[in-house]
CSV table of C-alpha atoms in Angstrom, one decimal:
chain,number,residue,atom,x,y,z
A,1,UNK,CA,0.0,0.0,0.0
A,2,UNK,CA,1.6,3.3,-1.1
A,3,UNK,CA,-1.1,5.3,0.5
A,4,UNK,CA,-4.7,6.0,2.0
A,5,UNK,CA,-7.3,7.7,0.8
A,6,UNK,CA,-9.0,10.1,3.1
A,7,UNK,CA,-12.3,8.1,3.8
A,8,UNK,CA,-10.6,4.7,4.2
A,9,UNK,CA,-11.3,4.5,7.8
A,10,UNK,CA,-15.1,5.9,7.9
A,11,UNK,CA,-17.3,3.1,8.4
A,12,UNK,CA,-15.2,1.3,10.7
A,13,UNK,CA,-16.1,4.0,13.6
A,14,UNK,CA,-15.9,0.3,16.0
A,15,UNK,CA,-12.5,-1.1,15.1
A,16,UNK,CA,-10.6,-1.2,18.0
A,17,UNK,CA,-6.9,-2.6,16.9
A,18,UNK,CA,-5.2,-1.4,13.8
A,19,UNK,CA,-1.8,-2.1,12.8
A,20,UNK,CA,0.0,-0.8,10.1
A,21,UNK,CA,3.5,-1.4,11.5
A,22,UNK,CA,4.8,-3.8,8.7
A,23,UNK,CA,3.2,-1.8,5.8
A,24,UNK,CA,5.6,1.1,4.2
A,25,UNK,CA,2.5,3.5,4.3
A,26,UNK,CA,3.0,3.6,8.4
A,27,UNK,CA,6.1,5.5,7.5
A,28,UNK,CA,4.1,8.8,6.5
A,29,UNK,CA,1.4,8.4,9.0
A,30,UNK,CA,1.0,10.1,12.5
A,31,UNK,CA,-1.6,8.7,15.4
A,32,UNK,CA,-2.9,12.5,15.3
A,33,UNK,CA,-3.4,12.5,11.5
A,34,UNK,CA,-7.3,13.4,10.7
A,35,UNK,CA,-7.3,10.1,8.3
A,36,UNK,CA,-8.1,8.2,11.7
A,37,UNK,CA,-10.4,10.8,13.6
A,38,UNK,CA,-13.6,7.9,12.5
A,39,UNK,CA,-11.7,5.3,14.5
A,40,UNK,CA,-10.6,7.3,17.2
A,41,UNK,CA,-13.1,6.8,19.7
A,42,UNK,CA,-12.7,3.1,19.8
A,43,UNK,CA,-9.3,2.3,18.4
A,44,UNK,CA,-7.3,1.3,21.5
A,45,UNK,CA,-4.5,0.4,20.2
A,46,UNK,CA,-3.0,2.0,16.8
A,47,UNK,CA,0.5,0.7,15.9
A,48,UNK,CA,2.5,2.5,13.4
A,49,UNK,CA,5.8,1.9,14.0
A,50,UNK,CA,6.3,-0.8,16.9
A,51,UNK,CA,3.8,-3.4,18.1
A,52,UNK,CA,2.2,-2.0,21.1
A,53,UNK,CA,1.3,-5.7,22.7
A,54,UNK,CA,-1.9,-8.0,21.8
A,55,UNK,CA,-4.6,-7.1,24.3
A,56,UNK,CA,-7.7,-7.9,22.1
A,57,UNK,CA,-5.5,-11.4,20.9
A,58,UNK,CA,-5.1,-12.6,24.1
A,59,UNK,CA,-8.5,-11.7,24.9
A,60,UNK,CA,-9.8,-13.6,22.4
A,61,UNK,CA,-7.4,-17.0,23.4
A,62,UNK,CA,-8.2,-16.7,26.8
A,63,UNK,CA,-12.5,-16.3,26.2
A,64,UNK,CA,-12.1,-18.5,23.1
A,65,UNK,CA,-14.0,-16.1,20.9
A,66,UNK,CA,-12.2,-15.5,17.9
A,67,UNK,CA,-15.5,-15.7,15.5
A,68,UNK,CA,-17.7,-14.7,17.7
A,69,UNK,CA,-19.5,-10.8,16.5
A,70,UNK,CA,-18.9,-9.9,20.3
A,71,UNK,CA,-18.2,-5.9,20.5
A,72,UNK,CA,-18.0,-4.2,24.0
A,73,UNK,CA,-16.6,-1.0,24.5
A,74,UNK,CA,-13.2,-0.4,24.9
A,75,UNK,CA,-9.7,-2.8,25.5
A,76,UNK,CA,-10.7,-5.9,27.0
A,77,UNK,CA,-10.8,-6.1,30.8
A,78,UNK,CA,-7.9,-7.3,32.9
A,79,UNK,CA,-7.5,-11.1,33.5
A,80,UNK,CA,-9.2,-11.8,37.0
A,81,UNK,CA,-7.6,-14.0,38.7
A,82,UNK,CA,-9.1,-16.2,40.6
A,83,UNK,CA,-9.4,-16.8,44.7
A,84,UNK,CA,-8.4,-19.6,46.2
A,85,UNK,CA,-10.7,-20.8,48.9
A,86,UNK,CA,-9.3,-20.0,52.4
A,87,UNK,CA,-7.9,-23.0,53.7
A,88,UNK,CA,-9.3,-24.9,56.5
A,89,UNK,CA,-7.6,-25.8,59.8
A,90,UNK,CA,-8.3,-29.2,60.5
């Protein structure tokens, strides 16, 4: 991709992970360029020039919901872990 056309991004108002690290057009882009104002309310994580980590990936292993249509707002909540019982004197 040499470049990006002005409207590129204006339907996907809900994408929330773009990564144009590994594409040559990243090279003339900055994170406050107006080409991603339509994804900026929802994009969380916008990688340009270095991978910023893989939140929504990880997620997704974790909840095993790689096809699912699921959408919430925002990253992805922390992992919880989880609370062991108190233990019992016996």
């Amino acid at each position: 991709i040499d470049a990006l056309g002005d409207g590129v991004f204006q339907d996907l108002a809900k994408l929330k992970v773009l990564k144009l690290l590994d594409n040559p057009v990243a090279t003339k882009l900055k994170k406050q360029d107006k080409i991603f104002d339509p994804i900026r309310a929802h994009c969380y994580q916008l990688d340009l020039r270095s991978d910023s980590g893989d939140a929504l990936e990880d997620y997704w292993e974790h909840t095993r919901s790689y096809l699912t249509d699921e959408w919430f707002q925002g990253p992805p909540g922390k992992k919880k872990r989880r609370k062991q019982p108190p233990k019992q004197d016996l």
